[in-house]
mmCIF file of C-alpha atoms and ligand atoms in Angstrom:
data_model
loop_
_atom_site.group_PDB
_atom_site.id
_atom_site.type_symbol
_atom_site.label_atom_id
_atom_site.label_comp_id
_atom_site.label_asym_id
_atom_site.label_seq_id
_atom_site.Cartn_x
_atom_site.Cartn_y
_atom_site.Cartn_z
ATOM 1 C CA MET A 524 -28.468 -118.740 58.592
ATOM 2 C CA PRO A 525 -24.686 -118.418 59.078
ATOM 3 C CA ALA A 526 -23.585 -117.542 62.624
ATOM 4 C CA ILE A 527 -21.147 -114.930 61.288
ATOM 5 C CA GLU A 528 -21.072 -113.334 57.923
ATOM 6 C CA LEU A 529 -18.636 -110.763 56.559
ATOM 7 C CA LYS A 530 -19.460 -108.763 53.459
ATOM 8 C CA ASN A 531 -16.598 -106.979 51.759
ATOM 9 C CA VAL A 532 -15.002 -105.863 54.997
ATOM 10 C CA SER A 533 -11.905 -103.576 54.850
ATOM 11 C CA LYS A 534 -9.876 -101.829 57.488
ATOM 12 C CA ARG A 535 -7.391 -99.054 56.775
ATOM 13 C CA PHE A 536 -4.946 -97.515 59.236
ATOM 14 C CA GLU A 537 -3.729 -94.206 57.673
ATOM 15 C CA ASN A 538 -1.858 -95.583 54.618
ATOM 16 C CA ILE A 539 -1.971 -99.287 55.488
ATOM 17 C CA THR A 540 -4.791 -101.513 54.285
ATOM 18 C CA ALA A 541 -4.734 -104.158 57.008
ATOM 19 C CA VAL A 542 -7.875 -106.017 55.780
ATOM 20 C CA ASP A 543 -8.860 -105.700 52.145
ATOM 21 C CA GLY A 544 -12.378 -106.644 50.957
ATOM 22 C CA VAL A 545 -12.894 -109.804 52.952
ATOM 23 C CA SER A 546 -16.113 -111.852 52.668
ATOM 24 C CA PHE A 547 -16.913 -115.206 54.236
ATOM 25 C CA ARG A 548 -19.553 -117.090 56.244
ATOM 26 C CA ILE A 549 -19.109 -119.165 59.356
ATOM 27 C CA LYS A 550 -21.794 -121.682 60.319
ATOM 28 C CA ASP A 551 -23.295 -122.106 63.736
ATOM 29 C CA ARG A 552 -21.019 -124.373 65.865
ATOM 30 C CA GLU A 553 -18.314 -124.373 63.263
ATOM 31 C CA TYR A 554 -14.618 -124.319 64.304
ATOM 32 C CA VAL A 555 -12.856 -122.039 61.854
ATOM 33 C CA THR A 556 -9.211 -120.896 61.834
ATOM 34 C CA LEU A 557 -7.940 -117.758 60.186
ATOM 35 C CA LEU A 558 -4.483 -118.827 59.011
ATOM 36 C CA GLY A 559 -1.786 -116.590 57.599
ATOM 37 C CA PRO A 560 1.681 -115.207 58.298
ATOM 38 C CA SER A 561 2.327 -112.452 60.799
ATOM 39 C CA GLY A 562 1.068 -109.069 59.612
ATOM 40 C CA CYS A 563 -1.532 -110.377 57.131
ATOM 41 C CA GLY A 564 -4.463 -108.835 59.030
ATOM 42 C CA LYS A 565 -5.749 -111.739 61.211
ATOM 43 C CA THR A 566 -5.967 -109.851 64.492
ATOM 44 C CA THR A 567 -7.472 -106.750 62.853
ATOM 45 C CA LEU A 568 -10.168 -108.941 61.293
ATOM 46 C CA LEU A 569 -10.953 -110.750 64.543
ATOM 47 C CA ARG A 570 -11.142 -107.451 66.462
ATOM 48 C CA MET A 571 -13.631 -106.123 63.938
ATOM 49 C CA ILE A 572 -15.873 -109.183 64.319
ATOM 50 C CA ALA A 573 -15.612 -108.900 68.100
ATOM 51 C CA GLY A 574 -16.529 -105.228 68.005
ATOM 52 C CA LEU A 575 -13.161 -103.904 69.271
ATOM 53 C CA LEU A 576 -12.465 -102.120 66.001
ATOM 54 C CA LYS A 577 -14.831 -100.528 63.466
ATOM 55 C CA PRO A 578 -14.485 -101.520 59.824
ATOM 56 C CA SER A 579 -13.616 -98.823 57.311
ATOM 57 C CA GLU A 580 -15.988 -100.521 54.880
ATOM 58 C CA GLY A 581 -18.339 -103.464 54.636
ATOM 59 C CA ASP A 582 -20.806 -105.223 56.884
ATOM 60 C CA ILE A 583 -20.519 -107.792 59.694
ATOM 61 C CA LEU A 584 -23.567 -109.899 60.586
ATOM 62 C CA ILE A 585 -23.957 -112.090 63.642
ATOM 63 C CA ASP A 586 -27.001 -114.384 63.578
ATOM 64 C CA GLY A 587 -28.224 -112.468 60.521
ATOM 65 C CA LYS A 588 -28.151 -108.987 62.082
ATOM 66 C CA SER A 589 -25.636 -106.281 61.309
ATOM 67 C CA VAL A 590 -23.496 -105.624 64.345
ATOM 68 C CA VAL A 591 -21.447 -102.741 63.045
ATOM 69 C CA GLY A 592 -21.675 -100.089 65.760
ATOM 70 C CA MET A 593 -22.790 -102.624 68.420
ATOM 71 C CA PRO A 594 -20.522 -102.589 71.485
ATOM 72 C CA PRO A 595 -18.583 -105.850 72.163
ATOM 73 C CA GLU A 596 -20.418 -106.552 75.432
ATOM 74 C CA ASP A 597 -23.721 -106.875 73.562
ATOM 75 C CA ARG A 598 -22.347 -109.470 71.123
ATOM 76 C CA ASN A 599 -22.408 -112.495 73.447
ATOM 77 C CA ILE A 600 -18.809 -113.439 72.724
ATOM 78 C CA GLY A 601 -15.761 -114.690 74.589
ATOM 79 C CA TYR A 602 -12.230 -113.565 73.672
ATOM 80 C CA LEU A 603 -8.962 -115.297 74.506
ATOM 81 C CA PHE A 604 -5.752 -113.474 73.722
ATOM 82 C CA GLN A 605 -2.198 -114.516 73.087
ATOM 83 C CA ASN A 606 -0.962 -113.472 76.510
ATOM 84 C CA TYR A 607 -2.669 -114.826 79.586
ATOM 85 C CA ALA A 608 -5.442 -112.394 80.284
ATOM 86 C CA LEU A 609 -5.983 -113.304 83.943
ATOM 87 C CA PHE A 610 -6.153 -110.542 86.538
ATOM 88 C CA PRO A 611 -2.921 -110.990 88.522
ATOM 89 C CA HIS A 612 -4.410 -109.790 91.853
ATOM 90 C CA MET A 613 -7.373 -112.291 91.823
ATOM 91 C CA ASN A 614 -7.096 -115.992 92.455
ATOM 92 C CA VAL A 615 -8.119 -118.507 89.830
ATOM 93 C CA ALA A 616 -11.712 -118.925 91.017
ATOM 94 C CA GLU A 617 -12.228 -115.164 91.273
ATOM 95 C CA ASN A 618 -10.928 -114.756 87.767
ATOM 96 C CA VAL A 619 -13.258 -117.360 86.366
ATOM 97 C CA GLY A 620 -16.286 -116.010 88.257
ATOM 98 C CA TYR A 621 -15.533 -112.387 87.527
ATOM 99 C CA GLY A 622 -17.786 -111.996 84.420
ATOM 100 C CA SER A 623 -20.735 -113.643 86.155
ATOM 101 C CA LEU A 624 -20.416 -111.381 89.244
ATOM 102 C CA VAL A 625 -20.122 -108.251 87.133
ATOM 103 C CA ARG A 626 -23.298 -109.152 85.279
ATOM 104 C CA GLY A 627 -25.033 -109.231 88.711
ATOM 105 C CA GLU A 628 -25.569 -112.974 88.970
ATOM 106 C CA ALA A 629 -26.236 -114.360 92.480
ATOM 107 C CA LYS A 630 -23.134 -115.442 94.417
ATOM 108 C CA ALA A 631 -24.380 -119.060 94.622
ATOM 109 C CA HIS A 632 -24.887 -119.227 90.841
ATOM 110 C CA THR A 633 -21.394 -117.766 90.187
ATOM 111 C CA LYS A 634 -19.865 -120.249 92.572
ATOM 112 C CA LYS A 635 -21.623 -123.174 90.808
ATOM 113 C CA VAL A 636 -20.574 -122.020 87.318
ATOM 114 C CA THR A 637 -17.010 -121.392 88.484
ATOM 115 C CA GLU A 638 -16.713 -124.866 89.928
ATOM 116 C CA GLU A 639 -18.185 -126.457 86.819
ATOM 117 C CA MET A 640 -15.797 -124.604 84.631
ATOM 118 C CA LEU A 641 -12.728 -125.339 86.711
ATOM 119 C CA ARG A 642 -13.629 -129.028 86.873
ATOM 120 C CA PHE A 643 -14.025 -128.967 83.064
ATOM 121 C CA VAL A 644 -10.389 -128.103 82.598
ATOM 122 C CA ASN A 645 -9.086 -130.024 85.615
ATOM 123 C CA LEU A 646 -8.199 -126.938 87.629
ATOM 124 C CA LEU A 647 -10.617 -127.283 90.514
ATOM 125 C CA GLU A 648 -7.864 -127.997 93.038
ATOM 126 C CA TRP A 649 -6.116 -124.800 91.891
ATOM 127 C CA ALA A 650 -9.162 -122.581 92.567
ATOM 128 C CA GLY A 651 -7.511 -120.709 95.462
ATOM 129 C CA PHE A 652 -4.130 -120.185 93.813
ATOM 130 C CA MET A 653 -2.926 -116.957 92.257
ATOM 131 C CA PRO A 654 -2.284 -116.879 88.472
ATOM 132 C CA ARG A 655 1.476 -116.512 88.918
ATOM 133 C CA GLU A 656 1.557 -119.813 90.807
ATOM 134 C CA LEU A 657 0.223 -121.694 87.721
ATOM 135 C CA SER A 658 2.177 -122.803 84.665
ATOM 136 C CA GLY A 659 1.580 -121.036 81.370
ATOM 137 C CA GLY A 660 -0.640 -123.816 80.063
ATOM 138 C CA MET A 661 -2.766 -123.820 83.242
ATOM 139 C CA GLN A 662 -3.124 -120.039 83.057
ATOM 140 C CA GLN A 663 -4.390 -120.308 79.490
ATOM 141 C CA ARG A 664 -6.895 -123.020 80.511
ATOM 142 C CA ALA A 665 -8.087 -120.789 83.295
ATOM 143 C CA ALA A 666 -8.358 -117.846 80.862
ATOM 144 C CA LEU A 667 -10.285 -120.082 78.499
ATOM 145 C CA VAL A 668 -12.935 -121.051 81.008
ATOM 146 C CA ARG A 669 -13.098 -117.484 82.288
ATOM 147 C CA ALA A 670 -14.192 -116.569 78.726
ATOM 148 C CA LEU A 671 -16.593 -119.521 78.612
ATOM 149 C CA ALA A 672 -18.100 -118.814 82.047
ATOM 150 C CA THR A 673 -19.812 -115.740 80.586
ATOM 151 C CA GLY A 674 -22.136 -118.125 78.722
ATOM 152 C CA CYS A 675 -20.937 -116.898 75.334
ATOM 153 C CA ARG A 676 -21.961 -118.818 72.230
ATOM 154 C CA THR A 677 -19.096 -117.524 70.097
ATOM 155 C CA LEU A 678 -15.466 -117.777 71.059
ATOM 156 C CA PHE A 679 -12.607 -115.755 69.535
ATOM 157 C CA LEU A 680 -9.065 -117.006 70.018
ATOM 158 C CA ASP A 681 -6.071 -114.990 69.019
ATOM 159 C CA GLU A 682 -2.902 -117.111 68.922
ATOM 160 C CA PRO A 683 -3.732 -118.644 72.349
ATOM 161 C CA MET A 684 -0.871 -121.153 72.170
ATOM 162 C CA SER A 685 1.907 -118.850 70.931
ATOM 163 C CA SER A 686 3.526 -118.057 74.246
ATOM 164 C CA LEU A 687 3.439 -121.674 75.454
ATOM 165 C CA ASP A 688 5.959 -124.489 75.261
ATOM 166 C CA PRO A 689 5.093 -126.287 71.942
ATOM 167 C CA LYS A 690 4.155 -129.613 73.571
ATOM 168 C CA ILE A 691 1.843 -127.813 76.042
ATOM 169 C CA GLY A 692 0.430 -125.777 73.178
ATOM 170 C CA VAL A 693 -0.456 -128.996 71.275
ATOM 171 C CA LYS A 694 -2.258 -130.362 74.322
ATOM 172 C CA LEU A 695 -4.133 -127.098 74.889
ATOM 173 C CA ARG A 696 -5.354 -126.864 71.299
ATOM 174 C CA TYR A 697 -7.124 -130.242 71.606
ATOM 175 C CA GLU A 698 -8.564 -129.204 74.956
ATOM 176 C CA ILE A 699 -9.941 -125.982 73.478
ATOM 177 C CA GLN A 700 -11.411 -127.832 70.480
ATOM 178 C CA LYS A 701 -12.991 -130.444 72.761
ATOM 179 C CA ALA A 702 -14.471 -127.823 75.024
ATOM 180 C CA ALA A 703 -15.875 -125.880 72.041
ATOM 181 C CA LYS A 704 -17.492 -128.964 70.517
ATOM 182 C CA LYS A 705 -18.944 -130.088 73.866
ATOM 183 C CA MET A 706 -20.451 -126.661 74.516
ATOM 184 C CA GLY A 707 -21.619 -126.190 70.940
ATOM 185 C CA LEU A 708 -19.685 -122.973 70.391
ATOM 186 C CA THR A 709 -18.909 -121.186 67.191
ATOM 187 C CA VAL A 710 -15.199 -120.549 67.193
ATOM 188 C CA VAL A 711 -12.965 -118.194 65.169
ATOM 189 C CA HIS A 712 -9.352 -119.086 65.984
ATOM 190 C CA VAL A 713 -6.477 -116.913 64.625
ATOM 191 C CA THR A 714 -3.148 -118.630 64.096
ATOM 192 C CA HIS A 715 0.030 -118.409 61.941
ATOM 193 C CA ASP A 716 0.700 -122.112 62.754
ATOM 194 C CA GLN A 717 -0.373 -124.443 59.982
ATOM 195 C CA SER A 718 -0.294 -127.566 62.225
ATOM 196 C CA ASP A 719 -2.701 -125.920 64.706
ATOM 197 C CA ALA A 720 -5.003 -125.032 61.841
ATOM 198 C CA MET A 721 -4.778 -128.433 60.143
ATOM 199 C CA SER A 722 -5.390 -130.451 63.280
ATOM 200 C CA ILE A 723 -8.395 -128.778 64.912
ATOM 201 C CA SER A 724 -10.341 -126.866 62.294
ATOM 202 C CA ASP A 725 -13.595 -127.809 60.569
ATOM 203 C CA ARG A 726 -12.567 -125.228 58.034
ATOM 204 C CA ILE A 727 -9.509 -123.037 57.398
ATOM 205 C CA ILE A 728 -9.632 -119.540 55.927
ATOM 206 C CA VAL A 729 -6.184 -118.753 54.458
ATOM 207 C CA MET A 730 -5.119 -115.101 54.251
ATOM 208 C CA LYS A 731 -2.419 -113.197 52.458
ATOM 209 C CA ALA A 732 -1.808 -109.444 52.742
ATOM 210 C CA GLY A 733 -5.247 -108.596 54.068
ATOM 211 C CA LYS A 734 -7.127 -110.823 51.636
ATOM 212 C CA VAL A 735 -8.723 -114.277 51.802
ATOM 213 C CA VAL A 736 -7.028 -116.505 49.284
ATOM 214 C CA GLN A 737 -8.826 -119.813 50.043
ATOM 215 C CA ALA A 738 -11.413 -121.317 52.407
ATOM 216 C CA GLY A 739 -11.947 -125.017 52.821
ATOM 217 C CA THR A 740 -11.539 -128.068 55.009
ATOM 218 C CA PRO A 741 -7.947 -128.989 55.982
ATOM 219 C CA LYS A 742 -7.998 -131.805 53.386
ATOM 220 C CA GLU A 743 -9.265 -129.524 50.638
ATOM 221 C CA ILE A 744 -6.630 -126.902 51.369
ATOM 222 C CA TYR A 745 -3.832 -129.429 51.527
ATOM 223 C CA ASN A 746 -4.830 -131.525 48.490
ATOM 224 C CA HIS A 747 -6.277 -128.762 46.281
ATOM 225 C CA PRO A 748 -4.488 -125.503 47.139
ATOM 226 C CA SER A 749 -5.946 -122.593 45.103
ATOM 227 C CA ARG A 750 -2.557 -121.034 44.389
ATOM 228 C CA PRO A 751 1.165 -121.687 44.863
ATOM 229 C CA TYR A 752 1.156 -119.458 47.949
ATOM 230 C CA VAL A 753 -1.268 -121.867 49.691
ATOM 231 C CA ALA A 754 0.684 -124.953 48.534
ATOM 232 C CA HIS A 755 3.805 -123.309 49.969
ATOM 233 C CA PHE A 756 2.392 -121.978 53.234
ATOM 234 C CA ILE A 757 0.484 -125.100 54.163
ATOM 235 C CA GLY A 758 2.717 -128.172 54.016
ATOM 236 C CA GLU A 759 5.613 -128.086 51.637
ATOM 237 C CA SER A 760 5.812 -128.222 47.857
ATOM 238 C CA ASN A 761 8.360 -128.357 45.067
ATOM 239 C CA PHE A 762 7.639 -125.678 42.451
ATOM 240 C CA MET A 763 8.650 -126.000 38.821
ATOM 241 C CA LYS A 764 8.233 -123.395 36.074
ATOM 242 C CA ALA A 765 6.576 -125.131 33.124
ATOM 243 C CA GLY A 766 5.450 -124.564 29.594
ATOM 244 C CA PRO A 767 2.467 -126.295 27.948
ATOM 245 C CA SER A 768 3.423 -128.571 25.103
ATOM 246 C CA GLY A 769 0.176 -130.474 24.433
ATOM 247 C CA SER A 770 -3.337 -130.766 25.875
ATOM 248 C CA ASN A 771 -2.207 -132.750 28.997
ATOM 249 C CA VAL A 772 1.520 -132.346 28.642
ATOM 250 C CA LEU A 773 3.917 -129.855 30.198
ATOM 251 C CA SER A 774 7.523 -129.253 29.491
ATOM 252 C CA ILE A 775 9.596 -129.113 32.707
ATOM 253 C CA ASP A 776 13.399 -128.918 32.868
ATOM 254 C CA GLY A 777 13.708 -130.329 29.373
ATOM 255 C CA HIS A 778 11.294 -133.267 29.940
ATOM 256 C CA THR A 779 7.718 -133.786 28.918
ATOM 257 C CA VAL A 780 5.434 -134.459 31.838
ATOM 258 C CA ILE A 781 1.816 -135.694 31.754
ATOM 259 C CA VAL A 782 -0.667 -133.914 33.951
ATOM 260 C CA LYS A 783 -4.459 -134.327 34.639
ATOM 261 C CA GLU A 784 -5.386 -130.877 33.491
ATOM 262 C CA ASN A 785 -5.799 -129.633 29.943
ATOM 263 C CA VAL A 786 -3.025 -127.015 29.873
ATOM 264 C CA SER A 787 -3.151 -125.929 26.217
ATOM 265 C CA GLY A 788 -3.040 -122.151 25.882
ATOM 266 C CA MET A 789 -2.192 -121.600 29.552
ATOM 267 C CA LYS A 790 0.374 -118.914 30.418
ATOM 268 C CA GLY A 791 2.602 -118.457 33.428
ATOM 269 C CA VAL A 792 2.305 -122.162 34.271
ATOM 270 C CA VAL A 793 3.796 -123.529 37.492
ATOM 271 C CA ALA A 794 3.670 -127.217 38.422
ATOM 272 C CA ALA A 795 4.003 -128.275 42.052
ATOM 273 C CA ILE A 796 4.305 -131.550 43.907
ATOM 274 C CA ARG A 797 4.581 -132.426 47.589
ATOM 275 C CA PRO A 798 7.925 -134.069 48.675
ATOM 276 C CA GLU A 799 6.060 -137.192 49.944
ATOM 277 C CA LYS A 800 4.315 -137.726 46.566
ATOM 278 C CA ILE A 801 7.555 -138.201 44.555
ATOM 279 C CA LEU A 802 8.671 -141.818 44.179
ATOM 280 C CA PHE A 803 12.174 -143.232 43.529
ATOM 281 C CA GLU A 804 11.012 -145.230 40.515
ATOM 282 C CA LYS A 805 11.573 -145.460 36.800
ATOM 283 C CA ARG A 806 8.378 -145.543 34.695
ATOM 284 C CA LEU A 807 7.651 -145.008 31.013
ATOM 285 C CA GLU A 808 6.486 -141.453 31.616
ATOM 286 C CA ASN A 809 7.040 -138.588 34.115
ATOM 287 C CA THR A 810 10.448 -139.914 35.137
ATOM 288 C CA PHE A 811 13.515 -137.666 35.716
ATOM 289 C CA GLU A 812 17.070 -138.732 36.210
ATOM 290 C CA GLY A 813 18.977 -136.868 38.937
ATOM 291 C CA VAL A 814 21.777 -136.940 41.447
ATOM 292 C CA VAL A 815 21.247 -136.971 45.240
ATOM 293 C CA GLU A 816 22.793 -133.778 46.542
ATOM 294 C CA SER A 817 21.978 -134.229 50.211
ATOM 295 C CA VAL A 818 20.221 -136.577 52.634
ATOM 296 C CA ASP A 819 18.774 -135.354 55.915
ATOM 297 C CA PHE A 820 17.517 -137.838 58.450
ATOM 298 C CA LEU A 821 14.465 -136.246 60.127
ATOM 299 C CA GLY A 822 13.281 -139.107 62.349
ATOM 300 C CA PRO A 823 10.028 -140.371 60.835
ATOM 301 C CA VAL A 824 11.261 -139.748 57.273
ATOM 302 C CA ALA A 825 14.469 -138.851 55.431
ATOM 303 C CA ARG A 826 14.625 -135.841 53.169
ATOM 304 C CA PHE A 827 16.529 -136.153 49.846
ATOM 305 C CA ASN A 828 17.503 -133.202 47.701
ATOM 306 C CA VAL A 829 17.809 -134.391 44.123
ATOM 307 C CA ARG A 830 19.382 -132.231 41.409
ATOM 308 C CA LEU A 831 17.909 -132.590 37.890
ATOM 309 C CA ASN A 832 19.177 -130.008 35.358
ATOM 310 C CA ASP A 833 17.963 -126.601 36.497
ATOM 311 C CA VAL A 834 15.557 -127.938 39.054
ATOM 312 C CA CYS A 835 16.293 -129.396 42.499
ATOM 313 C CA LEU A 836 13.523 -131.533 43.995
ATOM 314 C CA SER A 837 12.930 -132.367 47.615
ATOM 315 C CA VAL A 838 11.665 -135.938 48.233
ATOM 316 C CA SER A 839 10.679 -137.408 51.580
ATOM 317 C CA THR A 840 10.211 -141.037 52.371
ATOM 318 C CA ALA A 841 10.944 -143.483 55.210
ATOM 319 C CA LYS A 842 11.350 -146.389 52.823
ATOM 320 C CA ARG A 843 14.706 -145.841 51.151
ATOM 321 C CA PRO A 844 17.584 -146.038 53.637
ATOM 322 C CA ASP A 845 19.671 -147.426 50.769
ATOM 323 C CA ILE A 846 19.826 -144.106 48.936
ATOM 324 C CA LYS A 847 22.944 -142.079 49.697
ATOM 325 C CA LYS A 848 24.432 -138.737 48.729
ATOM 326 C CA GLY A 849 26.012 -138.705 45.251
ATOM 327 C CA MET A 850 23.920 -141.571 43.879
ATOM 328 C CA LYS A 851 22.146 -141.402 40.485
ATOM 329 C CA VAL A 852 18.401 -141.914 40.929
ATOM 330 C CA ASN A 853 15.166 -141.874 38.964
ATOM 331 C CA LEU A 854 12.223 -139.850 40.238
ATOM 332 C CA TYR A 855 8.661 -140.571 39.221
ATOM 333 C CA LEU A 856 6.132 -137.737 39.442
ATOM 334 C CA PRO A 857 2.670 -139.299 39.362
ATOM 335 C CA PRO A 858 0.288 -137.241 37.165
ATOM 336 C CA GLU A 859 -2.493 -137.427 39.794
ATOM 337 C CA ASN A 860 -0.214 -135.764 42.355
ATOM 338 C CA LEU A 861 1.012 -132.896 40.115
ATOM 339 C CA MET A 862 -0.699 -129.644 40.906
ATOM 340 C CA VAL A 863 -0.881 -127.145 38.054
ATOM 341 C CA PHE A 864 -1.295 -123.395 38.443
ATOM 342 C CA CYS A 865 -1.513 -120.769 35.726
ATOM 343 C CA ASP A 866 -1.169 -117.000 35.348
ATOM 344 C CA ILE A 867 1.748 -116.844 37.785
ATOM 345 C CA ALA A 868 3.812 -113.997 36.369
ATOM 346 C CA ASN A 869 6.276 -113.872 39.223
ATOM 347 C CA LEU A 870 6.679 -117.075 41.294
ATOM 348 C CA GLU A 871 9.033 -115.554 43.897
ATOM 349 C CA GLU A 872 6.578 -112.742 44.563
ATOM 350 C CA GLU A 873 3.693 -115.245 44.745
ATOM 351 C CA LEU A 874 5.486 -117.404 47.359
ATOM 352 C CA LYS A 875 6.508 -114.494 49.558
ATOM 353 C CA VAL A 876 5.254 -114.937 53.133
ATOM 354 C CA MET A 877 5.347 -111.163 53.900
HETATM 355 P P1 ADP B 2043 -1.655 -110.314 62.131
HETATM 356 O O1 ADP B 2043 -2.539 -110.434 63.323
HETATM 357 O O2 ADP B 2043 -2.063 -111.181 60.991
HETATM 358 O O3 ADP B 2043 -0.277 -110.441 62.469
HETATM 359 P P2 ADP B 2043 -2.515 -107.530 62.202
HETATM 360 O O4 ADP B 2043 -3.972 -107.555 62.000
HETATM 361 O O5 ADP B 2043 -2.016 -107.350 63.628
HETATM 362 O O6 ADP B 2043 -1.860 -108.815 61.541
HETATM 363 O O7 ADP B 2043 -1.863 -106.357 61.364
HETATM 364 C C1 ADP B 2043 -2.096 -106.174 59.953
HETATM 365 C C2 ADP B 2043 -1.403 -104.921 59.465
HETATM 366 O O8 ADP B 2043 -2.048 -103.781 60.030
HETATM 367 C C3 ADP B 2043 0.077 -104.836 59.874
HETATM 368 O O9 ADP B 2043 0.749 -104.245 58.817
HETATM 369 C C4 ADP B 2043 0.039 -103.972 61.103
HETATM 370 O O10 ADP B 2043 1.265 -103.276 61.230
HETATM 371 C C5 ADP B 2043 -1.100 -103.011 60.737
HETATM 372 N N1 ADP B 2043 -1.785 -102.507 61.975
HETATM 373 C C6 ADP B 2043 -2.494 -103.250 62.875
HETATM 374 N N2 ADP B 2043 -3.030 -102.487 63.835
HETATM 375 C C7 ADP B 2043 -2.653 -101.174 63.529
HETATM 376 C C8 ADP B 2043 -2.901 -99.914 64.161
HETATM 377 N N3 ADP B 2043 -3.645 -99.803 65.241
HETATM 378 N N4 ADP B 2043 -2.377 -98.801 63.531
HETATM 379 C C9 ADP B 2043 -1.634 -98.931 62.402
HETATM 380 N N5 ADP B 2043 -1.383 -100.076 61.789
HETATM 381 C C10 ADP B 2043 -1.871 -101.233 62.342
HETATM 382 MG MG1 MG B 2044 -2.113 -110.998 65.303
#
């Protein structure tokens, strides 16, 4: 039985459809991120699962039972928001123990749980400090264990790293993931940050304009994006409008290119390739001649923009320091790394990130 199941859930605010016919299942103890650009409906979706908003349509099941209409406090969930949700007038220990005291647990039990939780995130020595005396990262760790101290089995996170310094955010995301795995929690984590999603998720659910466009493991999403939008939003891709010219052959920028798929009869074809998959090589097939328009040194790799005829391709590699601006080069596009999409009537519209 899935821990959480959504069946055709929609939410409308007056004339805005924030969430549009969303269905998915999340397994017990699974760490799932909802990934999409700002405004695509992630927070609205999370608030509906948590019981803070009522769906306009559809059903939400937790442990197999419909929870539509059930108040949030009966759903056995923890919620961590973007902004530190600590009470400013209580010290760290009081914050963490608050939920337990409110539920009427004995003081000794609350004290024990609070200590365990603070030790868990290395904040025990900060127990008596006020939230404002802690750094942003420490406040979020305290807010995390305050949510966990309620004994919840499901944790909802809404952009918990977004107001932190990026390096602190990266550290916190691994701490959250480790805590969730250790405690056997089911997690739904909302983010617009693809690197957060790629690094800590068991599975990613990608959203666009209120709809789910793909769900899969980070590797599946990166290596087999369902549409150009996903290939564009997660990682980077070069896109090329193409026409079929044989069963496994496309015509791109005046060249014939071999692909894995049978493309005969396809319309609105777009081929895509990741910058790191293009090689500076001349082969018998799939090779384009071009001129290097720019070279950007990015540290681990260099980024080359290479002009063909109408198309400009971005190539990244650490292995070719000899290639300079203005040079004529050959680019090899391996068939196994070319992604082919069809029925893309308007590529610009498809790639739009709101
Ligand atoms: P995200 O979390 O992905 O940034 P949200 O779920 O916050 O997106 O918002 C999705 C859409 O719904 C946006 O267009 C937003 O303006 C709209 N929206 C969210 N909450 C409300 C509300 N209470 N009233 C009206 N519109 C809302
Ligand atoms: Mg949001």
